[in-house]
Amino acid sequence: MVDDKRRRLLDAALKVFAERGFHGTTVPEVAAAAGVATGTLYHYFEHKQQLVNEVYRDAKLRLRGTLLDGLPDPDLDKPGAAQAWFAELWRRLVTYARAEPYAFRFLEMQDHVEYLDAESRQIELATLTPMFSVAKRVHDRAGGPPTEVLLALVWGAFVGLVKASRLGYLRIDDAGLVEAGDIAWRLFEREATKAIKKPPKRG
Amino acid sequence: MVDDKRRRLLDAALKVFAERGFHGTTVPEVAAAAGVATGTLYHYFEHKQQLVNEVYRDAKLRLRGTLLDGLPDPDLDKPGAAQAWFAELWRRLVTYARAEPYAFRFLEMQDHVEYLDAESRQIELATLTPMFSVAKRVHDRAGGPPTEVLLALVWGAFVGLVKASRLGYLRIDDAGLVEAGDIAWRLFEREATKAIKKPPKRG
Amino acid sequence: MVDDKRRRLLDAALKVFAERGFHGTTVPEVAAAAGVATGTLYHYFEHKQQLVNEVYRDAKLRLRGTLLDGLPDPDLDKPGAAQAWFAELWRRLVTYARAEPYAFRFLEMQDHVEYLDAESRQIELATLTPMFSVAKRVHDRAGGPPTEVLLALVWGAFVGLVKASRLGYLRIDDAGLVEAGDIAWRLFEREATKAIKKPPKRG
Amino acid sequence: MVDDKRRRLLDAALKVFAERGFHGTTVPEVAAAAGVATGTLYHYFEHKQQLVNEVYRDAKLRLRGTLLDGLPDPDLDKPGAAQAWFAELWRRLVTYARAEPYAFRFLEMQDHVEYLDAESRQIELATLTPMFSVAKRVHDRAGGPPTEVLLALVWGAFVGLVKASRLGYLRIDDAGLVEAGDIAWRLFEREATKAIKKPPKRG
DNA sequence: AATGAATGAGTATTCATTCAT
DNA sequence: AATGAATGAATACTCATTCAT
């Protein structure tokens, strides 16, 4: 019951923050969206800033869960394993963006830095690191641009797709989103292909 | 002289809006950043919202100029023309993002919709359309996913790169950014390649 | 058991009111200081204002008791009786101020008038009157300034001493406080002395 | 004109703080009492606490001026000089308490410590020290209780008089207040008298 | 045109009081 | 009786906008 109200507040806050941004959102607005009185919000969160941080962590941890829970590390010696791993991740991203559009939008906002605390930033890193280390292994076999660059391109591509969809620049269904993953894979492809086909040439 | 102040206000506003967002920015803050009194700002702009819109249009038009001025339409029958066109556009994007980091960041913010007026949205479209129509011609020869999807992926990839760089997730110089364009081209490549190699099949 | 909680609430309230004043004190603060839940406080007192009034009366009645219980009226025809009476009262004041520093401080606050009710004010008077009437008898034999003035000076002198001590402007022990009474007596002295030595000149 | 508003705010704040205390006073109340809008108050003072501190210093400095400006140190070898010095100080206190009843009341409030800053406390000391050092010289010739104790008694006596008068426990005019000074002098008298009469016994 | 003090509606936060458990 | 979560009016403070100079 207590947790119920806290949950409702987090969900309502996520939604309005995603729509209007942190500064564009009023505390009573959040409370109203959660169906509680303003004072009640302050029973659960010390101040607006603590609220955003908890909303952020909450959303980010769910993202992390969706992306990483039960995701096996690819056996990179098997042909196609890297691509399968990539496809699975992309599919999970699609799942998250579809299931939690507000969370996805909120997490991609630009002005977080200003109010996020150390704990929140720590979670950000904890989400990226596992993907990064696999990508790095895939990638190191090949050469080419730094892994960070590839990941930034891929992540950005996905975000761009979702954003364009939200703004109405394109209409896309889940199948379309998954298909787009095949295209995004090309960013990795040549490197990964080299990695598998040409290790002998390197030794 | 008069235009000088207006110019300074637009530049100052761009900077603080880019850093703190529309709602996170105070009108006196903008005035102070421009080195004028608050009242002066209201001589040049009716209200805060008109100010953002003019800042937006100003930045967007410069983006449009940087991207499109003197950019020839590619002769798609020549091999490599599409890729050259793409490379040139990417190079121009890099130029803009480097020369006007605040403008780039500001334009990519999420919460514009709320306060942009019709004129501003019109300019947004006017910027996209020319690129889109070329891309469409390149693309239609091939098939595959809708052009909108490809463009969203590419644009998002570029934004992701710049954002990751700003947030410190990667360190990249101009050469690196341009190189990344070669990778991004792969998103188009197969289609474009097909487009060039396989027109007989279509005709 | 029930009274125990009421007692604890009165004591806790006295303490925090003495330290932070009525308006500077929060009802939950009082409850917490008493070790009960906020709601419980409202079982014993209708509202904050009733609480202060009961605290006030409670402290004032104890002051009255300490000062007046068993205090014999002086036989003013005996030499030294007036001074002995004064010394005893002063000693009792010292006792109270030492035993109940919060109560003493609270009672001397300035802004009581605003929230005290008729009953509380009545008790204030009931405390002063007995001392006043004796003082008046001592004093009338002599002449000089009105008794009220003398009492105000003496009472103020004592309060000044305690206040200066609390604020750290001086360090004084019980013996010092009692000694100070000898000095304060001088405010009365000449008149009282005259009263005893010179009645013939008046008659 | 600017200073005029600041002045009005300080005066209005002094009045309402004196009447209702710091916590019992609302910022808009102060602004209204000064005849300005709430926002204007914040143009002159950062927050409520800075306001009280400036009010306090302002009142305290005027008290200090009234008490000490042009007050000559007594020549303690002249008979009657100490008493004359005392009488003059008392007369000045009366002047201040009459001319600035709100300031006097405000300064005597109990709960200052909580919000006064270092600068304000420094001024408190700077006001007391000069009187203290003269009193100490008067007093050291005699012996008896510490000077601090005598000063606390005298100051308290005066405050008691004013407070009793404000609360309606006595009615007193300026002449009465000055006369009361003669009585208060008795607190010092014996020592001072000894000091002048009996130095030989000490040497 | 330029200034920046002035305004007061608006926002974050607190707190006396209620009430379901 | 006791609890403490819930309420919403009240309060400190901010900020877009106006306007006298």
XYZ file of N, CA, C and O in Angstrom, chain C residues 55-187:
532
model
N 0.938 24.252 28.596
C 2.344 24.271 28.990
C 2.618 25.513 29.851
O 3.265 25.441 30.893
N 2.091 26.605 29.388
C 2.301 27.867 30.102
C 1.740 27.796 31.525
O 2.412 28.103 32.502
N 0.499 27.354 31.620
C -0.135 27.276 32.942
C 0.616 26.319 33.845
O 0.844 26.592 35.018
N 0.982 25.213 33.252
C 1.698 24.198 34.010
C 2.983 24.784 34.596
O 3.254 24.664 35.800
N 3.741 25.450 33.770
C 5.015 26.018 34.228
C 4.773 27.141 35.220
O 5.459 27.269 36.242
N 3.787 27.938 34.946
C 3.510 29.099 35.800
C 3.033 28.652 37.172
O 3.406 29.233 38.200
N 2.218 27.587 37.176
C 1.717 27.125 38.474
C 2.858 26.539 39.302
O 2.886 26.705 40.522
N 3.773 25.882 38.642
C 4.914 25.371 39.398
C 5.770 26.520 39.911
O 6.276 26.479 41.020
N 5.898 27.541 39.100
C 6.637 28.718 39.572
C 5.947 29.304 40.792
O 6.563 29.575 41.829
N 4.654 29.467 40.678
C 3.882 30.010 41.783
C 4.061 29.175 43.038
O 4.279 29.690 44.136
N 3.985 27.875 42.853
C 4.167 26.995 44.001
C 5.539 27.169 44.634
O 5.664 27.346 45.857
N 6.541 27.135 43.789
C 7.900 27.267 44.302
C 8.080 28.583 45.056
O 8.725 28.640 46.101
N 7.493 29.627 44.530
C 7.695 30.933 45.158
C 6.873 31.099 46.424
O 7.355 31.646 47.432
N 5.638 30.629 46.375
C 4.713 31.044 47.424
C 4.329 29.973 48.436
O 3.903 30.308 49.548
N 4.455 28.706 48.077
C 3.982 27.669 49.008
C 4.695 27.775 50.350
O 5.925 27.689 50.442
N 3.911 27.955 51.365
C 4.473 28.001 52.718
C 5.299 29.230 53.021
O 6.049 29.274 54.001
N 5.193 30.221 52.169
C 5.944 31.463 52.439
C 5.132 32.323 53.399
O 4.030 32.751 53.067
N 5.669 32.554 54.590
C 4.891 33.343 55.554
C 4.987 34.826 55.237
O 6.016 35.291 54.748
N 3.905 35.512 55.470
C 3.945 36.971 55.339
C 4.891 37.515 56.411
O 4.876 37.042 57.555
N 5.719 38.459 56.044
C 6.662 38.986 57.043
C 5.950 39.871 58.075
O 4.971 40.541 57.741
N 6.454 39.829 59.293
C 5.957 40.752 60.319
C 6.765 42.031 60.175
O 7.899 42.147 60.661
N 6.176 42.992 59.513
C 6.965 44.155 59.083
C 7.397 45.050 60.235
O 8.180 45.987 60.039
N 6.903 44.755 61.381
C 7.344 45.578 62.514
C 8.657 45.072 63.086
O 9.347 45.777 63.830
N 8.979 43.845 62.728
C 10.269 43.321 63.190
C 11.375 43.811 62.259
O 11.264 43.673 61.039
N 12.447 44.311 62.791
C 13.555 44.729 61.944
C 14.122 43.530 61.189
O 14.210 42.438 61.745
N 14.422 43.744 59.956
C 15.018 42.659 59.166
C 14.013 41.712 58.569
O 14.366 40.870 57.727
N 12.768 41.809 58.971
C 11.781 40.841 58.470
C 11.580 41.002 56.966
O 11.500 40.022 56.218
N 11.511 42.259 56.539
C 11.303 42.501 55.102
C 12.468 41.937 54.299
O 12.284 41.260 53.293
N 13.673 42.204 54.771
C 14.841 41.700 54.041
C 14.868 40.173 54.012
O 15.208 39.557 52.993
N 14.486 39.568 55.117
C 14.473 38.105 55.178
C 13.452 37.552 54.189
O 13.707 36.567 53.488
N 12.312 38.221 54.133
C 11.261 37.796 53.198
C 11.780 37.885 51.766
O 11.654 36.965 50.963
N 12.415 39.003 51.486
C 12.976 39.207 50.149
C 14.018 38.138 49.830
O 14.022 37.537 48.758
N 14.888 37.887 50.771
C 15.961 36.916 50.553
C 15.374 35.528 50.279
O 15.836 34.789 49.409
N 14.337 35.206 51.012
C 13.713 33.907 50.820
C 13.102 33.786 49.425
O 13.288 32.781 48.732
N 12.405 34.845 49.016
C 11.818 34.822 47.680
C 12.897 34.677 46.617
O 12.756 33.915 45.661
N 13.926 35.435 46.765
C 15.037 35.390 45.796
C 15.634 33.986 45.749
O 15.898 33.449 44.678
N 15.802 33.393 46.935
C 16.347 32.048 47.004
C 15.425 31.078 46.243
O 15.872 30.183 45.526
N 14.144 31.240 46.421
C 13.187 30.358 45.745
C 13.213 30.565 44.219
O 13.106 29.616 43.450
N 13.372 31.801 43.824
C 13.507 32.076 42.381
C 14.728 31.344 41.830
O 14.672 30.725 40.763
N 15.826 31.446 42.591
C 17.038 30.762 42.168
C 16.768 29.262 42.034
O 17.141 28.636 41.032
N 16.094 28.731 43.032
C 15.762 27.307 42.992
C 15.013 26.951 41.710
O 15.348 25.998 41.002
N 13.995 27.751 41.418
C 13.181 27.458 40.241
C 13.995 27.574 38.954
O 13.955 26.693 38.087
N 14.731 28.648 38.844
C 15.499 28.873 37.620
C 16.530 27.769 37.404
O 16.849 27.415 36.263
N 17.062 27.248 38.491
C 18.028 26.157 38.395
C 17.341 24.830 38.069
O 17.800 24.068 37.220
N 16.243 24.574 38.768
C 15.583 23.275 38.621
C 14.843 23.177 37.292
O 14.734 22.098 36.709
N 14.365 24.299 36.816
C 13.558 24.258 35.602
C 13.996 25.324 34.604
O 13.245 26.260 34.303
N 15.186 25.152 34.098
C 15.694 26.208 33.211
C 14.798 26.444 31.990
O 14.598 27.584 31.575
N 14.247 25.356 31.433
C 13.385 25.539 30.266
C 12.142 26.321 30.635
O 11.704 27.206 29.913
N 11.556 25.950 31.773
C 10.339 26.634 32.202
C 10.628 28.113 32.417
O 9.875 28.986 31.960
N 11.734 28.399 33.077
C 12.043 29.796 33.356
C 12.220 30.579 32.053
O 11.675 31.661 31.879
N 12.965 29.965 31.153
C 13.203 30.640 29.880
C 11.908 30.834 29.104
O 11.649 31.904 28.553
N 11.121 29.777 29.089
C 9.858 29.850 28.350
C 8.967 30.960 28.908
O 8.412 31.763 28.154
N 8.869 31.019 30.235
C 7.972 32.011 30.825
C 8.429 33.437 30.543
O 7.605 34.351 30.498
N 9.710 33.608 30.329
C 10.203 34.963 30.091
C 10.179 35.378 28.630
O 10.629 36.464 28.274
N 9.707 34.501 27.759
C 9.653 34.876 26.345
C 8.722 36.052 26.144
O 7.827 36.297 26.928
N 8.952 36.712 25.058
C 8.252 37.980 24.862
C 6.899 37.838 24.170
O 6.011 38.643 24.377
N 6.792 36.853 23.344
C 5.660 36.885 22.423
C 4.467 36.065 22.884
O 3.668 35.608 22.096
N 4.358 35.904 24.193
C 3.251 35.108 24.704
C 1.892 35.700 24.381
O 0.969 34.987 23.997
N 1.799 36.986 24.579
C 0.484 37.631 24.519
C -0.371 37.129 23.365
O -1.572 36.907 23.511
N 0.267 36.965 22.261
C -0.414 36.594 21.031
C -1.294 35.344 21.129
O -2.355 35.266 20.521
N -0.826 34.355 21.881
C -1.594 33.102 21.878
C -2.110 32.683 23.258
O -2.781 31.668 23.372
N -1.786 33.436 24.288
C -2.303 33.047 25.609
C -3.788 33.377 25.725
O -4.247 34.427 25.270
N -4.513 32.489 26.369
C -5.935 32.737 26.547
C -6.198 33.370 27.912
O -5.285 33.598 28.707
N -7.443 33.637 28.189
C -7.806 34.356 29.407
C -7.349 33.616 30.655
O -6.786 34.214 31.586
N -7.542 32.325 30.653
C -7.187 31.543 31.832
C -5.690 31.673 32.135
O -5.285 31.833 33.282
N -4.894 31.603 31.098
C -3.455 31.715 31.310
C -3.086 33.073 31.888
O -2.247 33.188 32.781
N -3.728 34.075 31.381
C -3.399 35.424 31.869
C -3.826 35.592 33.324
O -3.167 36.271 34.096
N -4.899 34.954 33.641
C -5.408 35.002 35.011
C -4.368 34.401 35.967
O -4.096 34.928 37.047
N -3.772 33.307 35.551
C -2.767 32.660 36.394
C -1.534 33.530 36.552
O -0.914 33.586 37.609
N -1.182 34.206 35.488
C -0.075 35.165 35.556
C -0.323 36.154 36.694
O 0.532 36.367 37.561
N -1.515 36.707 36.696
C -1.834 37.679 37.740
C -1.834 37.037 39.119
O -1.293 37.591 40.080
N -2.420 35.865 39.201
C -2.521 35.183 40.492
C -1.145 34.894 41.081
O -0.991 34.723 42.293
N -0.153 34.824 40.232
C 1.190 34.589 40.734
C 1.796 35.877 41.279
O 2.489 35.888 42.306
N 1.521 36.938 40.568
C 2.151 38.206 40.949
C 1.504 38.840 42.173
O 2.181 39.417 43.031
N 0.199 38.742 42.240
C -0.530 39.512 43.251
C -0.023 39.329 44.685
O 0.207 40.327 45.379
N 0.153 38.090 45.140
C 0.574 37.937 46.546
C 1.898 38.656 46.827
O 2.019 39.358 47.845
N 2.859 38.496 45.934
C 4.123 39.185 46.149
C 3.922 40.677 46.133
O 4.476 41.420 46.932
N 3.103 41.081 45.200
C 2.882 42.512 45.082
C 2.290 43.101 46.358
O 2.708 44.166 46.822
N 1.334 42.368 46.953
C 0.666 42.985 48.107
C 1.604 43.093 49.299
O 1.585 44.085 50.030
N 2.440 42.098 49.481
C 3.425 42.228 50.562
C 4.376 43.379 50.268
O 4.630 44.250 51.097
N 4.891 43.356 49.042
C 5.832 44.408 48.674
C 5.213 45.779 48.903
O 5.868 46.716 49.346
N 3.950 45.844 48.576
C 3.288 47.134 48.733
C 3.258 47.555 50.198
O 3.493 48.716 50.537
N 2.993 46.577 51.079
C 2.964 46.922 52.505
C 4.348 47.336 52.986
O 4.510 48.319 53.687
N 5.366 46.595 52.562
C 6.731 46.973 52.924
C 6.993 48.403 52.486
O 7.505 49.234 53.217
N 6.574 48.638 51.320
C 6.989 49.816 50.613
C 6.218 51.056 51.028
O 6.778 52.165 51.105
N 4.958 50.848 51.329
C 4.114 52.005 51.622
C 4.580 52.754 52.856
O 4.279 53.937 53.036
N 5.277 52.049 53.689
C 5.757 52.715 54.899
C 6.815 53.756 54.565
O 7.193 54.552 55.405
N 7.348 53.638 53.369
C 8.497 54.477 53.063
C 8.198 55.626 52.106
O 8.579 56.772 52.349
N 7.498 55.331 51.044
C 7.382 56.344 49.998
C 8.355 56.009 48.890
O 8.901 54.915 48.837
N 8.567 56.940 48.019
C 9.444 56.663 46.883
C 8.635 56.206 45.696
O 7.418 56.441 45.633
N 9.260 55.541 44.772
C 8.585 55.182 43.520
C 7.511 54.141 43.774
O 7.540 53.451 44.790
N 6.591 54.023 42.858
C 5.503 53.041 43.017
C 6.061 51.629 43.191
O 7.104 51.288 42.613
N 5.396 50.837 43.941
C 5.808 49.455 44.165
C 6.000 48.708 42.853
O 6.933 47.918 42.690
N 5.092 48.938 41.910
C 5.199 48.255 40.621
C 6.573 48.458 39.994
O 7.145 47.555 39.399
N 7.052 49.687 40.155
C 8.339 50.002 39.555
C 9.448 49.201 40.238
O 10.302 48.576 39.585
N 9.422 49.187 41.546
C 10.438 48.424 42.273
C 10.397 46.950 41.890
O 11.432 46.327 41.621
N 9.198 46.395 41.866
C 9.082 44.976 41.523
C 9.580 44.692 40.113
O 10.273 43.700 39.876
N 9.220 45.580 39.220
C 9.663 45.378 37.832
C 11.182 45.411 37.757
O 11.809 44.611 37.043
N 11.783 46.323 38.516
C 13.249 46.402 38.504
C 13.857 45.120 39.059
O 14.801 44.550 38.490
N 13.315 44.665 40.182
C 13.885 43.490 40.833
C 13.706 42.255 39.962
O 14.639 41.495 39.707
N 12.487 42.076 39.499
C 12.212 40.916 38.656
C 13.091 40.957 37.403
O 13.720 39.966 37.021
N 13.152 42.106 36.812
C 13.987 42.270 35.628
C 15.444 41.981 35.931
O 16.148 41.344 35.134
N 15.906 42.426 37.080
C 17.302 42.184 37.451
C 17.567 40.685 37.506
O 18.573 40.197 36.981
N 16.647 39.962 38.119
C 16.839 38.512 38.208
C 16.844 37.881 36.810
O 17.730 37.083 36.472
N 15.868 38.254 36.010
C 15.802 37.712 34.654
C 17.075 38.049 33.886
O 17.637 37.205 33.178
N 17.548 39.274 34.045
C 18.766 39.690 33.362
C 19.946 38.812 33.740
O 20.753 38.426 32.887
N 19.993 38.475 34.994
C 21.079 37.639 35.483
C 21.025 36.258 34.828
O 22.031 35.748 34.318
N 19.863 35.672 34.859
C 19.712 34.330 34.302
C 19.983 34.346 32.800
O 20.659 33.472 32.262
N 19.468 35.366 32.147
C 19.643 35.456 30.698
C 21.127 35.624 30.350
O 21.642 34.942 29.448
N 21.787 36.524 31.045
C 23.214 36.742 30.775
C 23.988 35.456 31.008
O 24.920 35.122 30.271
N 23.556 34.726 32.016
C 24.228 33.467 32.313
C 23.990 32.465 31.193
O 24.910 31.795 30.722
N 22.747 32.381 30.745
C 22.440 31.440 29.663
C 23.190 31.784 28.393
O 23.672 30.911 27.681
N 23.311 33.086 28.111
C 23.979 33.495 26.874
C 25.494 33.465 27.000
O 26.216 33.772 26.057
N 25.968 33.125 28.203
C 27.414 32.990 28.354
C 28.131 34.297 28.650
O 29.356 34.370 28.588
N 27.367 35.353 28.974
C 28.040 36.612 29.278
C 28.651 36.588 30.671
O 29.451 37.450 31.012
N 28.211 35.659 31.478
C 28.836 35.506 32.798
C 28.651 34.073 33.255
O 27.794 33.343 32.758
N 29.487 33.689 34.190
C 29.423 32.344 34.745
C 29.112 32.501 36.221
O 29.798 33.238 36.934
N 28.073 31.875 36.663
C 27.658 32.108 38.051
C 27.098 30.818 38.638
O 26.414 30.064 37.956
N 27.417 30.547 39.883
C 26.868 29.354 40.535
C 25.739 29.764 41.478
O 25.386 30.941 41.571
N 25.177 28.769 42.166
C 24.030 29.059 43.027
C 24.373 30.078 44.109
O 23.591 30.995 44.383
N 25.546 29.906 44.699
C 25.948 30.846 45.739
C 26.004 32.257 45.158
O 25.509 33.218 45.772
N 26.543 32.367 43.974
C 26.631 33.670 43.322
C 25.252 34.265 43.101
O 25.022 35.458 43.312
N 24.323 33.413 42.674
C 22.960 33.896 42.433
C 22.334 34.406 43.733
O 21.676 35.451 43.743
N 22.551 33.659 44.805
C 21.974 34.077 46.084
C 22.611 35.386 46.538
O 21.913 36.314 46.968
N 23.909 35.481 46.408
C 24.607 36.731 46.738
C 24.038 37.908 45.961
O 23.871 39.008 46.496
N 23.785 37.654 44.683
C 23.226 38.717 43.850
C 21.923 39.231 44.452
O 21.569 40.405 44.288
N 21.251 38.360 45.185
C 20.021 38.773 45.851
C 20.290 39.872 46.878
O 19.479 40.789 47.043
N 21.420 39.759 47.541
C 21.765 40.790 48.522
C 21.904 42.139 47.846
O 21.527 43.178 48.390
N 22.459 42.087 46.651
C 22.616 43.345 45.928
C 21.264 43.865 45.478
O 20.964 45.050 45.610
N 20.458 42.943 44.950
C 19.149 43.362 44.467
C 18.321 43.984 45.606
O 17.513 44.891 45.385
N 18.566 43.501 46.779
C 17.818 44.025 47.936
C 18.018 45.529 48.109
O 17.140 46.241 48.588
N 19.172 45.988 47.689
C 19.441 47.423 47.840
C 18.432 48.291 47.112
O 18.255 49.459 47.441
N 17.789 47.695 46.081
C 16.782 48.465 45.360
C 15.650 48.850 46.317
O 15.028 49.901 46.185
